PDB file of C-alpha atoms and ligand atoms in Angstrom:
ATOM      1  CA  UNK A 847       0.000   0.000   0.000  1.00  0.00           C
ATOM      2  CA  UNK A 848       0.717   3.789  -0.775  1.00  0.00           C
ATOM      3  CA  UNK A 849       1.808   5.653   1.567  1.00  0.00           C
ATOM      4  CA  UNK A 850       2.241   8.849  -0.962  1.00  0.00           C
ATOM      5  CA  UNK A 851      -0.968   9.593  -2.936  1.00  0.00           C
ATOM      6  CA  UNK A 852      -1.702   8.045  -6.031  1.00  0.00           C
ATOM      7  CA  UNK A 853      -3.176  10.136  -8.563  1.00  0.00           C
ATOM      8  CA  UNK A 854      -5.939   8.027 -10.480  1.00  0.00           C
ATOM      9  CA  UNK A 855      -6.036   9.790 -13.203  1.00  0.00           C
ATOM     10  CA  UNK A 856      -2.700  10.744 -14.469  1.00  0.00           C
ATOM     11  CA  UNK A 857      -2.081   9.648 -18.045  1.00  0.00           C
ATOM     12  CA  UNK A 858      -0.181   6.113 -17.514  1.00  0.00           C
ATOM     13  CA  UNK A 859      -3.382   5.389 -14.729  1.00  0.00           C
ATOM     14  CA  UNK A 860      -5.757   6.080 -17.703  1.00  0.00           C
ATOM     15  CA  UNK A 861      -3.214   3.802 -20.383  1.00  0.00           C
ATOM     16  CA  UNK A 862      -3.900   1.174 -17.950  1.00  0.00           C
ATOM     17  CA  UNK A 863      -7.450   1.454 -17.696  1.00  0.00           C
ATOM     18  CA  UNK A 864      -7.402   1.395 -21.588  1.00  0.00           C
ATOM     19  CA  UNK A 865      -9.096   4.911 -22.130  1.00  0.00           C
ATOM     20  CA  UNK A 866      -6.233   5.953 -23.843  1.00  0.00           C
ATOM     21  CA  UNK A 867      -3.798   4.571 -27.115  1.00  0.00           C
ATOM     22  CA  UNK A 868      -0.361   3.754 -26.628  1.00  0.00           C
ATOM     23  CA  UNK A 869       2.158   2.308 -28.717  1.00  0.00           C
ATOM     24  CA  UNK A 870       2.795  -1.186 -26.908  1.00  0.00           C
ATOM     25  CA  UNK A 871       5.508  -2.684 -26.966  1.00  0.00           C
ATOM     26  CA  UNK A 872       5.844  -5.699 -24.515  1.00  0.00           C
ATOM     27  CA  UNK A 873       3.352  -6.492 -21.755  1.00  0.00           C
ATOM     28  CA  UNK A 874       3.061  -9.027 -18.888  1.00  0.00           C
ATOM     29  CA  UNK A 875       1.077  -9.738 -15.598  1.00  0.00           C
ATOM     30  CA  UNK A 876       2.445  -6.756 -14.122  1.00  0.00           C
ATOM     31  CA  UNK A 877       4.074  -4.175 -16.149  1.00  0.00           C
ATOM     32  CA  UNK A 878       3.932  -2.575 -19.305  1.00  0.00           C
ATOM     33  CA  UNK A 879       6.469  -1.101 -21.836  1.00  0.00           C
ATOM     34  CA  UNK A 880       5.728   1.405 -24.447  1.00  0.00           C
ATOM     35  CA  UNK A 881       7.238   4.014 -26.930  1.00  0.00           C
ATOM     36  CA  UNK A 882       7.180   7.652 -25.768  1.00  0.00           C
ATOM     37  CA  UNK A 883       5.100   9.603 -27.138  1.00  0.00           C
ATOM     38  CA  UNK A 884       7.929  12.443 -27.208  1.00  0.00           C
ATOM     39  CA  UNK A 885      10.707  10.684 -27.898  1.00  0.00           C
ATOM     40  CA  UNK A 886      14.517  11.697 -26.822  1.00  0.00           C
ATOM     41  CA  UNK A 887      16.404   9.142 -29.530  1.00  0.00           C
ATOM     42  CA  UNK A 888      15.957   7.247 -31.256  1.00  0.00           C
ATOM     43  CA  UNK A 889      14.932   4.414 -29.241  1.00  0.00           C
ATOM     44  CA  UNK A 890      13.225   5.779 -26.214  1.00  0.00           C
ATOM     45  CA  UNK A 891      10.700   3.624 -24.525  1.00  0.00           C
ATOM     46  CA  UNK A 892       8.989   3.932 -20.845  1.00  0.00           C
ATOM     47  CA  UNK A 893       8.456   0.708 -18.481  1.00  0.00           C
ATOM     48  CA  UNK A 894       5.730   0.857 -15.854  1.00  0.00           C
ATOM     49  CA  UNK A 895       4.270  -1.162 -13.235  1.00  0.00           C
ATOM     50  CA  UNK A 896       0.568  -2.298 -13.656  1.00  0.00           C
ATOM     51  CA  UNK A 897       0.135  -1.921  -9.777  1.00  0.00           C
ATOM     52  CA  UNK A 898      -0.833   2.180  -8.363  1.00  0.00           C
ATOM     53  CA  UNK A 899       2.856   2.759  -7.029  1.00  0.00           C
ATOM     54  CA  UNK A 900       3.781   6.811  -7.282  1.00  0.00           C
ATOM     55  CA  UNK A 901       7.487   6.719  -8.129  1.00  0.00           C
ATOM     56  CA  UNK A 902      10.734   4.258  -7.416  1.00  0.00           C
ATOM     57  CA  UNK A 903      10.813   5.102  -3.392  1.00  0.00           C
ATOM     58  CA  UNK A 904       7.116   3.907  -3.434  1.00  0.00           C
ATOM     59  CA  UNK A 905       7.784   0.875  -5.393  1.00  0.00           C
ATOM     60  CA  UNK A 906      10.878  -0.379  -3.519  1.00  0.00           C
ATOM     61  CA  UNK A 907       8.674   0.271  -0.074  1.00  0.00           C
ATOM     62  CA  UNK A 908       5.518  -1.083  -1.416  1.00  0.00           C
ATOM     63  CA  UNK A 909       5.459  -3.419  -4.458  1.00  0.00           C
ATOM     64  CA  UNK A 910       5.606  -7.386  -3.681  1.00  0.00           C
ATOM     65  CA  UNK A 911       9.177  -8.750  -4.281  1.00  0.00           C
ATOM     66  CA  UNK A 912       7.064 -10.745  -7.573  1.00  0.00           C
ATOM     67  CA  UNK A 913       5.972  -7.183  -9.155  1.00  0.00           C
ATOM     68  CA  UNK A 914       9.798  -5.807  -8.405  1.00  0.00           C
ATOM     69  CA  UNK A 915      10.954  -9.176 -10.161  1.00  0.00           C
ATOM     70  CA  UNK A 916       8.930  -8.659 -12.914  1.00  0.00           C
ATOM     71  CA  UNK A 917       9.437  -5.170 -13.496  1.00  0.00           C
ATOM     72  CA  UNK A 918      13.250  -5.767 -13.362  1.00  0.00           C
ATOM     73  CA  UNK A 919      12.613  -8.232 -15.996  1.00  0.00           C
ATOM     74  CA  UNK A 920      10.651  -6.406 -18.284  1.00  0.00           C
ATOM     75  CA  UNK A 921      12.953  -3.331 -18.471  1.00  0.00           C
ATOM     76  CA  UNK A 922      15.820  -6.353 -19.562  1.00  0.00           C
ATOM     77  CA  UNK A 923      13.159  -7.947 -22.074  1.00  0.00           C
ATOM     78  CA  UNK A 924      12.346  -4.320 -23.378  1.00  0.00           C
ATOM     79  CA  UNK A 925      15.900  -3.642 -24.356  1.00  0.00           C
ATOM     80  CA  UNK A 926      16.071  -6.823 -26.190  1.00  0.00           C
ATOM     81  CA  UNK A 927      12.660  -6.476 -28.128  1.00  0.00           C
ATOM     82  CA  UNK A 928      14.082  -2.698 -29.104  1.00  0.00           C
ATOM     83  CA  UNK A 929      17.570  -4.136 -30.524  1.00  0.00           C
ATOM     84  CA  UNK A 930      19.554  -2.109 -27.830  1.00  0.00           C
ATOM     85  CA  UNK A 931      20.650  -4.775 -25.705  1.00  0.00           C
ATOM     86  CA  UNK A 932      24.260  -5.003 -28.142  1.00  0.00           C
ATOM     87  CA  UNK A 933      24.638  -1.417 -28.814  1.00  0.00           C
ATOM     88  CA  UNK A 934      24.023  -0.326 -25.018  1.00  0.00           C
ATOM     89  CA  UNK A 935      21.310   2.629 -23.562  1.00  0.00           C
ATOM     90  CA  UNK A 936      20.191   4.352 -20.410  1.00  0.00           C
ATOM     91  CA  UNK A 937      18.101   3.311 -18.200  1.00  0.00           C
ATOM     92  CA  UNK A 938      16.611   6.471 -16.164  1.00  0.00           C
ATOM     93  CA  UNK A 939      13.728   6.833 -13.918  1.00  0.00           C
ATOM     94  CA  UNK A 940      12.746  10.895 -12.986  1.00  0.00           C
ATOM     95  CA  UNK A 941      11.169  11.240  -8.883  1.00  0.00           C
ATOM     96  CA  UNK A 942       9.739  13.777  -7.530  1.00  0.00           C
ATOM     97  CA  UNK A 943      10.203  17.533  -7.936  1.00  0.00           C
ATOM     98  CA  UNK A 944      14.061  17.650  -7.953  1.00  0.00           C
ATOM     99  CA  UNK A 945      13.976  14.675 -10.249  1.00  0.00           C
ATOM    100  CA  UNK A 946      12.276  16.821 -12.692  1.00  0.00           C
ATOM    101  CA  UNK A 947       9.375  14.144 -12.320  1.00  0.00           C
ATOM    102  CA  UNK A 948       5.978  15.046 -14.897  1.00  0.00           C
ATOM    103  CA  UNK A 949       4.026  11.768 -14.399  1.00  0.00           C
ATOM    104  CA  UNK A 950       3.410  10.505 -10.929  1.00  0.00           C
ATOM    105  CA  UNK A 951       3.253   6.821 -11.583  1.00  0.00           C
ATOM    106  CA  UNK A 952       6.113   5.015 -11.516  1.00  0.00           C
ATOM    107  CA  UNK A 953       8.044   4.601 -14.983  1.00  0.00           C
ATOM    108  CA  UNK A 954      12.136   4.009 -16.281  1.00  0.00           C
ATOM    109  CA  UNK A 955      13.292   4.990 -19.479  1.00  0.00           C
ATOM    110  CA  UNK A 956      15.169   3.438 -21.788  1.00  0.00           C
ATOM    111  CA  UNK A 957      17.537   5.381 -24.269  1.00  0.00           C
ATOM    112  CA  UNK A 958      19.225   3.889 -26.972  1.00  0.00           C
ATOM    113  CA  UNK A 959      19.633   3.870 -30.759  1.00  0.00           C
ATOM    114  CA  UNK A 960      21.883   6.388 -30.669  1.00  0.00           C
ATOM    115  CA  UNK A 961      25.133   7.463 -28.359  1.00  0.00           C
ATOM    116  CA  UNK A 962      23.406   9.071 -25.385  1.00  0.00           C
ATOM    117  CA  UNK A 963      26.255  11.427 -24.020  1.00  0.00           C
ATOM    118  CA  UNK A 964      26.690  12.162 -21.115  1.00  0.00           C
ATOM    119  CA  UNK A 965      24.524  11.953 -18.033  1.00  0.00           C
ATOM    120  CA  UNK A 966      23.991  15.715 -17.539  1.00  0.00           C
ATOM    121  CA  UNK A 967      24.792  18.835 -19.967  1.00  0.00           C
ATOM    122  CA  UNK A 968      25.575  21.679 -18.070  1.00  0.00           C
TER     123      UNK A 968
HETATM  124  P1  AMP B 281       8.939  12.061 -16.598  1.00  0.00           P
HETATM  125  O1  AMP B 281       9.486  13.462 -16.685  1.00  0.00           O
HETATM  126  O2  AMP B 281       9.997  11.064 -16.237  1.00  0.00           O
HETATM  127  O3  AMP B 281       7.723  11.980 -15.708  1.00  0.00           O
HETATM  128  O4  AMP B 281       8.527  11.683 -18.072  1.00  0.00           O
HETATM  129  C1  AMP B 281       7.228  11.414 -18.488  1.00  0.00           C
HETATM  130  C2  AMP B 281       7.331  10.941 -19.913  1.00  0.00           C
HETATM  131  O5  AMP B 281       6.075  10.471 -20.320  1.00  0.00           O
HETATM  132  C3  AMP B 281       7.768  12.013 -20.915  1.00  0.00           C
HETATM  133  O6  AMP B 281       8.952  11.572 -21.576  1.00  0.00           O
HETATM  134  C4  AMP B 281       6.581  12.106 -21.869  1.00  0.00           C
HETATM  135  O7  AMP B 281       6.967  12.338 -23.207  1.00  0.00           O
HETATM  136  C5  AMP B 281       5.917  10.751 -21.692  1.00  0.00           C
HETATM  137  N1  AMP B 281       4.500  10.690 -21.993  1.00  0.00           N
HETATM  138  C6  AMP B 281       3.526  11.515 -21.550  1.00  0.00           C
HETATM  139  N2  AMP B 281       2.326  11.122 -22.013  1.00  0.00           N
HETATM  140  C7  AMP B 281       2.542  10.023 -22.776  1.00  0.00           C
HETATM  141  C8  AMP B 281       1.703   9.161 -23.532  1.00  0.00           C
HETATM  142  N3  AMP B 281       0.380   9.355 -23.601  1.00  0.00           N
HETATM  143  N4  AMP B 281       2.277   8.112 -24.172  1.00  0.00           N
HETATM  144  C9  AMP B 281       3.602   7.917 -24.114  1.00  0.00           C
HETATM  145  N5  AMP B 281       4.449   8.699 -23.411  1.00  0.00           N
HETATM  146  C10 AMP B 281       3.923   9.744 -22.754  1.00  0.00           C
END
């Protein structure tokens, strides 16, 4: 259970539910990984939980150790189904207000396609 407050209806809460499109990529019992919708390179896909969990502090605290495995599984399978696995990509999840966070259910990205640079341009 939650001990921050889930927002039912931002956008990847409403993918779930089906009343809005995404591009799929890979599902299971409990995640799913699709393309986003504003993408950063070339490959850039997002993996999320099925379950309500806010962000990555929320999901390590809350999430049963079979929707952590499976989540940690997916973002591996997700490479692989995009081609990156040889080439190499980032894997970066965004929490909270310093971590410039814009949807507050849990998601990772996954960067690839393309030589990402470096991990911050200042
Ligand atoms: P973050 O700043 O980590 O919360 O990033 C949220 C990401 O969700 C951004 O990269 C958005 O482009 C992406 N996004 C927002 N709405 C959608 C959508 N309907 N389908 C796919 N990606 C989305």
């Amino acid at each position: 259970m939650s001990v921050k407050t889930y927002d039912e209806d931002n956008i990847f809460a409403r993918i779930l539910r089906g009343e809005i499109p995404c591009d799929k990529l890979d599902e299971c019992e409990h995640t799913l990984c699709f393309r986003d919708i504003n993408p950063q390179a070339p490959v850039h896909l997002l993996v999320i939980p099925k379950g309500a969990f806010v962000d990555w502090d929320d999901f390590a605290a809350h999430a049963s150790a079979t929707e952590q495995a499976a989540f940690v599984r997916a973002v591996g399978r997700a490479a692989k189904l995009a081609g990156v696995d040889a080439s190499g990509w980032r894997l970066l999840s965004n929490i909270g207000a310093h971590g410039h966070q814009e949807v507050p259910h849990l998601h990772v990205h996954i960067l690839g396609g393309e030589p990402i640079g470096p991990l911050r341009a200042r």
